[in-house]
Coordinates of C-alpha atoms and ligand atoms in Angstrom, one line a residue:
M1 CA 95.4 65.9 144.0
S2 CA 98.1 63.2 145.2
Q3 CA 100.0 64.0 141.7
E4 CA 100.6 67.8 143.1
L5 CA 102.4 66.5 145.8
D6 CA 106.1 66.9 146.1
W7 CA 106.6 63.9 148.4
A8 CA 110.3 64.3 148.6
S9 CA 109.8 67.6 150.1
L10 CA 106.9 67.2 152.6
S11 CA 107.6 68.1 156.3
F12 CA 105.9 66.7 159.5
G13 CA 102.6 68.7 158.9
Y14 CA 98.9 67.9 158.1
H15 CA 97.8 67.6 154.4
P16 CA 94.1 66.7 153.9
T17 CA 93.5 63.1 152.6
D18 CA 90.3 61.6 151.5
Y19 CA 88.9 59.7 154.4
N20 CA 89.1 58.9 158.1
V21 CA 87.4 56.2 160.1
R22 CA 85.3 56.6 163.0
C23 CA 83.6 54.6 165.8
H24 CA 81.6 55.4 168.7
Y25 CA 81.3 53.8 172.2
R26 CA 77.9 54.2 173.5
D27 CA 75.9 52.3 176.1
G28 CA 78.6 50.4 177.3
K29 CA 79.8 49.3 173.8
W30 CA 81.3 49.8 170.1
G31 CA 79.2 50.6 167.5
E32 CA 80.1 50.1 163.7
I33 CA 82.7 51.7 161.9
E34 CA 82.1 54.7 160.1
V35 CA 83.7 56.0 156.9
S36 CA 84.1 59.7 156.6
S37 CA 85.2 62.5 154.4
S38 CA 84.7 65.2 156.9
D39 CA 87.5 66.4 158.5
T40 CA 85.6 68.0 161.1
I41 CA 83.7 66.4 164.1
N42 CA 80.7 67.4 165.8
I43 CA 81.3 67.7 169.6
H44 CA 79.0 68.8 172.5
M45 CA 80.5 72.0 174.2
A46 CA 80.5 70.5 177.6
A47 CA 82.3 67.0 176.4
T48 CA 85.1 65.7 178.7
A49 CA 87.5 66.0 176.1
L50 CA 87.3 69.7 176.2
H51 CA 86.9 70.3 179.8
Y52 CA 88.8 67.9 181.5
G53 CA 91.2 66.7 178.8
Q54 CA 89.9 62.8 178.3
E55 CA 92.1 62.6 175.3
I56 CA 94.5 60.2 174.1
F57 CA 96.3 59.4 170.8
E58 CA 98.9 57.4 169.0
G59 CA 101.3 57.5 166.0
L60 CA 102.3 55.2 163.4
K61 CA 103.3 54.8 160.1
A62 CA 102.7 52.8 156.9
F63 CA 105.6 52.4 154.3
R64 CA 105.5 52.1 150.4
G65 CA 108.1 49.3 150.1
K66 CA 110.9 48.8 147.5
D67 CA 108.7 46.0 146.5
G68 CA 105.8 47.9 145.9
K69 CA 103.9 46.6 148.9
V70 CA 102.5 48.4 151.8
R71 CA 103.7 48.2 155.6
I72 CA 102.3 49.3 158.6
F73 CA 105.0 49.0 161.5
R74 CA 103.8 47.2 164.8
L75 CA 100.5 48.2 165.0
E76 CA 99.9 45.7 167.7
E77 CA 102.1 47.6 170.1
N78 CA 100.1 50.9 169.3
A79 CA 97.0 48.7 169.6
R80 CA 98.1 47.9 173.4
R81 CA 99.5 51.1 174.2
I82 CA 96.5 53.0 173.5
A83 CA 94.6 50.5 175.2
D84 CA 96.6 51.2 178.4
S85 CA 96.4 55.2 178.0
A86 CA 92.5 54.7 177.8
R87 CA 92.8 52.7 181.2
G88 CA 95.0 55.5 182.9
L89 CA 92.1 58.2 182.2
M90 CA 89.3 55.9 182.7
M91 CA 88.2 56.1 179.0
A92 CA 86.8 52.9 177.2
P93 CA 89.9 50.7 176.1
V94 CA 89.7 50.3 172.2
P95 CA 89.5 46.2 171.4
E96 CA 92.8 45.4 169.5
D97 CA 90.8 43.9 166.7
L98 CA 89.0 47.2 166.2
F99 CA 91.9 49.1 166.3
R100 CA 93.8 46.7 163.9
E101 CA 90.5 46.6 161.5
M102 CA 90.2 50.6 161.6
V103 CA 93.7 51.5 160.9
I104 CA 94.4 48.9 157.9
K105 CA 90.8 50.3 156.5
V106 CA 91.8 54.1 156.4
V107 CA 95.4 53.1 155.3
K108 CA 93.5 51.2 152.2
L109 CA 91.0 54.1 151.9
N110 CA 94.0 56.5 151.2
E111 CA 96.4 54.5 149.3
R112 CA 96.9 57.3 146.9
F113 CA 98.4 59.6 149.6
I114 CA 101.3 56.9 150.5
P115 CA 104.3 58.4 149.5
P116 CA 106.4 56.4 147.0
Y117 CA 109.5 54.4 148.1
E118 CA 111.6 56.5 146.5
S119 CA 110.6 60.0 148.4
G120 CA 111.6 58.5 151.8
A121 CA 108.6 59.8 153.1
S122 CA 105.7 57.8 155.1
L123 CA 101.9 57.7 155.8
Y124 CA 101.6 59.2 159.4
I125 CA 98.5 57.5 161.1
R126 CA 97.0 59.3 164.0
P127 CA 94.6 57.4 166.0
L128 CA 92.7 59.3 168.8
E129 CA 90.2 58.9 171.3
I130 CA 88.2 61.5 173.4
G131 CA 85.5 61.6 175.8
M132 CA 82.2 63.1 174.3
S133 CA 79.7 62.8 177.3
A134 CA 78.6 66.3 178.3
Q135 CA 79.5 66.4 182.0
V136 CA 80.3 69.6 184.2
G137 CA 81.4 67.1 187.3
V138 CA 84.9 65.8 187.2
K139 CA 83.8 62.3 186.0
P140 CA 84.9 60.2 183.2
A141 CA 82.6 60.2 180.2
R142 CA 80.4 57.5 179.2
E143 CA 80.5 57.9 175.9
Y144 CA 83.8 58.0 173.4
L145 CA 84.8 58.6 170.1
F146 CA 87.4 56.8 168.0
L147 CA 88.7 58.2 165.2
V148 CA 91.6 57.3 163.0
L149 CA 93.3 59.8 160.2
V150 CA 96.3 59.7 158.1
T151 CA 98.1 62.2 156.5
P152 CA 101.5 61.9 154.3
V153 CA 104.3 63.2 156.1
G154 CA 108.5 63.7 155.7
P155 CA 111.2 64.1 158.6
Y156 CA 109.9 65.4 162.0
F157 CA 113.2 67.6 162.5
K158 CA 113.5 69.5 159.8
E159 CA 117.4 68.5 159.9
G160 CA 116.5 65.0 158.7
F161 CA 119.5 62.6 159.8
R162 CA 121.7 65.4 160.4
P163 CA 122.9 66.0 164.2
T164 CA 120.9 68.6 166.1
N165 CA 121.5 70.2 169.1
I166 CA 119.0 70.0 172.5
C167 CA 119.0 71.4 175.9
V168 CA 118.4 70.7 179.6
M169 CA 116.2 73.5 181.2
R170 CA 115.2 72.5 184.8
Q171 CA 112.4 75.1 185.2
Y172 CA 110.2 73.1 183.1
D173 CA 108.5 69.7 183.9
R174 CA 106.3 67.7 181.4
V175 CA 104.9 65.6 183.3
A176 CA 104.9 64.5 187.5
P177 CA 106.9 61.9 188.9
K178 CA 103.6 59.4 189.0
G179 CA 101.7 61.1 186.6
T180 CA 100.4 60.7 183.0
G181 CA 103.8 60.6 181.3
R182 CA 103.7 56.7 180.8
W183 CA 100.5 57.4 178.4
K184 CA 100.0 59.0 175.3
V185 CA 97.8 61.9 176.7
G186 CA 97.0 65.4 174.6
G187 CA 97.5 67.0 178.0
N188 CA 101.2 65.8 178.5
Y189 CA 102.0 67.9 175.0
A190 CA 100.1 70.8 176.1
A191 CA 102.6 70.9 179.1
S192 CA 105.4 70.7 176.7
L193 CA 104.7 73.4 174.7
T194 CA 106.0 76.1 177.0
A195 CA 109.1 74.5 177.2
G196 CA 109.4 73.5 173.3
E197 CA 109.0 76.6 172.2
H198 CA 111.6 78.5 174.4
A199 CA 114.1 75.7 173.4
H200 CA 113.2 76.5 169.7
E201 CA 113.8 80.6 170.1
L202 CA 117.1 79.4 171.5
G203 CA 118.0 77.3 168.4
Y204 CA 117.4 73.9 169.8
S205 CA 115.4 71.4 168.1
A206 CA 114.2 69.7 171.7
V207 CA 114.1 69.7 175.3
L208 CA 115.8 66.5 176.9
Y209 CA 113.9 66.5 180.0
L210 CA 115.3 65.2 183.5
D211 CA 113.3 63.1 185.6
P212 CA 110.6 65.3 187.3
K213 CA 111.3 64.2 191.0
E214 CA 115.0 64.7 191.8
K215 CA 116.2 66.4 188.1
K216 CA 119.0 64.2 188.1
Y217 CA 118.5 61.6 185.6
L218 CA 117.3 61.6 181.9
D219 CA 114.3 60.8 181.4
E220 CA 113.0 61.7 177.4
C221 CA 113.6 64.1 174.6
G222 CA 110.5 66.4 173.6
P223 CA 108.3 63.9 171.6
A224 CA 110.8 61.1 171.5
N225 CA 112.9 58.8 173.5
F226 CA 116.3 59.1 174.1
F227 CA 119.1 56.4 174.0
A228 CA 122.9 56.8 173.8
I229 CA 125.9 54.7 172.7
K230 CA 128.6 54.3 175.5
D231 CA 131.2 52.2 174.9
G232 CA 129.8 49.8 172.5
K233 CA 126.5 49.9 174.5
Y234 CA 123.0 51.0 173.8
I235 CA 122.0 52.7 176.8
T236 CA 118.7 54.2 177.4
P237 CA 116.6 55.5 180.4
E238 CA 114.4 53.8 182.5
S239 CA 111.6 56.0 184.1
E240 CA 108.4 56.1 185.1
S241 CA 107.5 59.4 183.5
I242 CA 108.6 58.6 180.0
L243 CA 106.5 57.3 177.0
P244 CA 107.2 53.7 176.6
S245 CA 108.6 54.3 172.9
I246 CA 107.7 51.6 170.1
T247 CA 110.6 52.9 168.3
N248 CA 113.1 52.4 171.2
M249 CA 112.0 48.9 172.1
S250 CA 112.5 47.9 168.1
L251 CA 116.1 49.8 168.0
Q252 CA 117.2 47.9 171.4
Q253 CA 116.0 44.7 169.4
I254 CA 118.2 45.6 166.6
A255 CA 120.6 46.3 168.6
R256 CA 120.7 42.9 170.3
D257 CA 120.2 41.4 167.0
M258 CA 123.5 43.2 166.1
G259 CA 125.6 41.7 168.9
I260 CA 125.1 45.1 170.9
D261 CA 124.4 45.0 174.9
V262 CA 121.4 47.1 175.8
E263 CA 120.8 48.6 179.4
C264 CA 117.7 50.5 180.3
R265 CA 118.5 52.2 183.6
H266 CA 118.8 55.4 185.3
I267 CA 121.0 57.7 183.5
P268 CA 122.6 60.5 185.4
L269 CA 123.0 63.5 183.1
E270 CA 126.5 63.9 183.9
E271 CA 127.1 60.5 182.2
L272 CA 126.6 62.3 179.0
A273 CA 130.4 63.2 179.3
D274 CA 131.0 59.5 178.4
V275 CA 128.9 58.7 175.7
Q276 CA 130.1 58.6 172.1
E277 CA 126.6 58.8 170.2
A278 CA 122.8 59.7 171.2
A279 CA 119.6 59.9 169.4
A280 CA 115.9 60.9 169.8
C281 CA 114.1 58.2 168.7
G282 CA 110.3 57.8 167.7
T283 CA 107.7 57.2 165.3
A284 CA 108.1 61.0 163.9
A285 CA 111.7 61.6 164.9
V286 CA 112.8 57.7 163.8
A287 CA 116.5 58.2 165.0
S288 CA 117.6 61.7 164.9
P289 CA 121.1 62.0 165.8
V290 CA 122.0 64.4 168.6
A291 CA 125.3 66.6 168.3
Q292 CA 125.1 68.5 171.7
V293 CA 123.4 68.6 174.5
H294 CA 123.5 72.5 176.5
D295 CA 122.9 72.1 180.4
L296 CA 121.4 75.9 180.0
D297 CA 121.3 76.2 184.0
T298 CA 125.0 75.2 184.4
G299 CA 126.3 76.2 180.8
H300 CA 127.8 73.0 180.5
K301 CA 127.7 71.6 176.9
Y302 CA 128.1 68.2 176.4
I303 CA 129.9 67.4 172.9
I304 CA 128.7 64.2 171.8
S305 CA 129.3 64.4 168.1
K306 CA 132.7 66.2 167.6
D307 CA 132.5 66.7 163.9
G308 CA 128.7 67.4 163.6
Q309 CA 128.1 63.8 161.9
P310 CA 126.0 61.1 162.6
G311 CA 128.0 58.3 164.6
P312 CA 128.5 55.0 163.1
V313 CA 126.4 52.8 165.5
V314 CA 123.2 55.3 165.2
T315 CA 123.4 55.3 161.5
A316 CA 123.6 51.5 161.6
L317 CA 120.3 51.3 163.8
Y318 CA 118.6 54.0 162.0
N319 CA 119.5 52.3 158.4
R320 CA 118.2 48.9 159.7
L321 CA 115.1 50.0 161.1
R322 CA 114.3 51.9 157.7
A323 CA 115.3 48.5 155.6
I324 CA 112.7 46.9 157.7
Q325 CA 110.0 49.6 157.6
Y326 CA 110.5 49.7 153.7
G327 CA 110.5 45.7 152.9
E328 CA 114.3 46.0 151.9
V329 CA 115.4 43.3 154.4
E330 CA 113.6 40.3 156.0
D331 CA 111.2 41.3 158.8
T332 CA 112.6 38.7 161.1
H333 CA 110.7 39.6 164.3
G334 CA 107.2 39.9 162.2
W335 CA 106.7 43.4 163.0
N336 CA 105.2 44.5 159.8
T337 CA 101.4 44.3 158.8
V338 CA 101.8 43.9 155.0
L339 CA 98.5 44.7 153.2
D340 CA 96.8 43.4 150.1
I341 CA 96.6 46.3 147.9
Ligands
PLP1 N1 107.9 60.0 173.7 C1 106.9 60.7 173.6 C2 106.5 62.0 174.5 C3 105.9 60.6 172.5 O1 105.4 61.5 172.0 C4 106.9 59.9 171.3 C5 106.1 59.5 170.2 O2 105.4 58.8 169.8 C6 107.7 59.0 172.0 C7 108.3 59.2 173.0 C8 108.2 57.6 171.0 O3 107.5 56.9 170.5 P1 107.2 55.7 169.6 O4 108.5 55.4 169.3 O5 106.2 54.7 170.0 O6 106.3 56.4 168.3
COI2 C1 104.9 60.1 167.3 O1 106.2 60.3 167.4 O2 104.0 59.5 166.8 C2 104.3 61.3 168.0 O3 103.3 61.1 168.3 C3 105.5 62.8 168.4 C4 104.7 63.8 168.2 C5 104.6 64.1 166.7 C6 103.8 64.0 169.0

């Protein structure tokens, strides 16, 4: 089946693969890892995941390198973050070793779906955890399922590395000020659908959310963090209501390695008038350059890329990140797990 895949034309969608791996939490402990070739799950109709949103997930990628080796990017950070998300929703945290074992296993089992180096595509890894116990009272479940599926993917934004326009719409919030934004909770994405679809209908690739308390500072950009280059510095929002992006964290380190100062702080929307480059960043988005930010409430347009091309710093950061992920340069920070396949 994989021979029929047109790797270079893959979009960011679901393509079936051979296996997924699963583990159940029952009687206060995690069980054995199960390998499944079914892409459905059997769930009680009163499960907490279905009624009260006990669902968390992760997103990470495996890359086929120039040297033919397979690398998984920063899996320990995703393991840490899903355990944080679990604590946030009173779910059973998946131990880091179990997360690691299951992610490596599912990638190896689906090796034939890892896109070739030349395609620029990757294998997206989607771990998820759901509350399984039947419960009608609003209480945390006692039983959980942790599952890891994979699917080969291309770019998240169809424009790839070409700059796109994004918009600010104050009538929508994705999360509450001290709510679940810092965790990777399915409900946050449900809450973003109306705004996201509205923005797409108007021709924007994503919504740039403002902080939900004051609507003054930049928060994040749909399913990605946001950063900008201002007078040679990398600036990115500090906020309690955004997901701590592993890509953003990595790009900040790469920037420092290149001698670029990094500021993680509140960024008022109006400061966009003074930035020279900007991008949305995330596992799916990688670093997607931003051309213009349109404030749909005031009508103001922040023109970031005057010629519609990606700027030099965003391009250099993007190239360096991809080079590490595809094993083209030395992984000096030890971010990759290199598989023995
Ligand atoms: N913010 C949100 C809301 C996201 O869904 C994602 C995607 O995972 C990110 C940021 C980027 O995080 P990461 O770089 O860890 O993928
Ligand atoms: C990711 O970048 O991994 C995401 O989870 C973003 C989105 C597809 C939900």
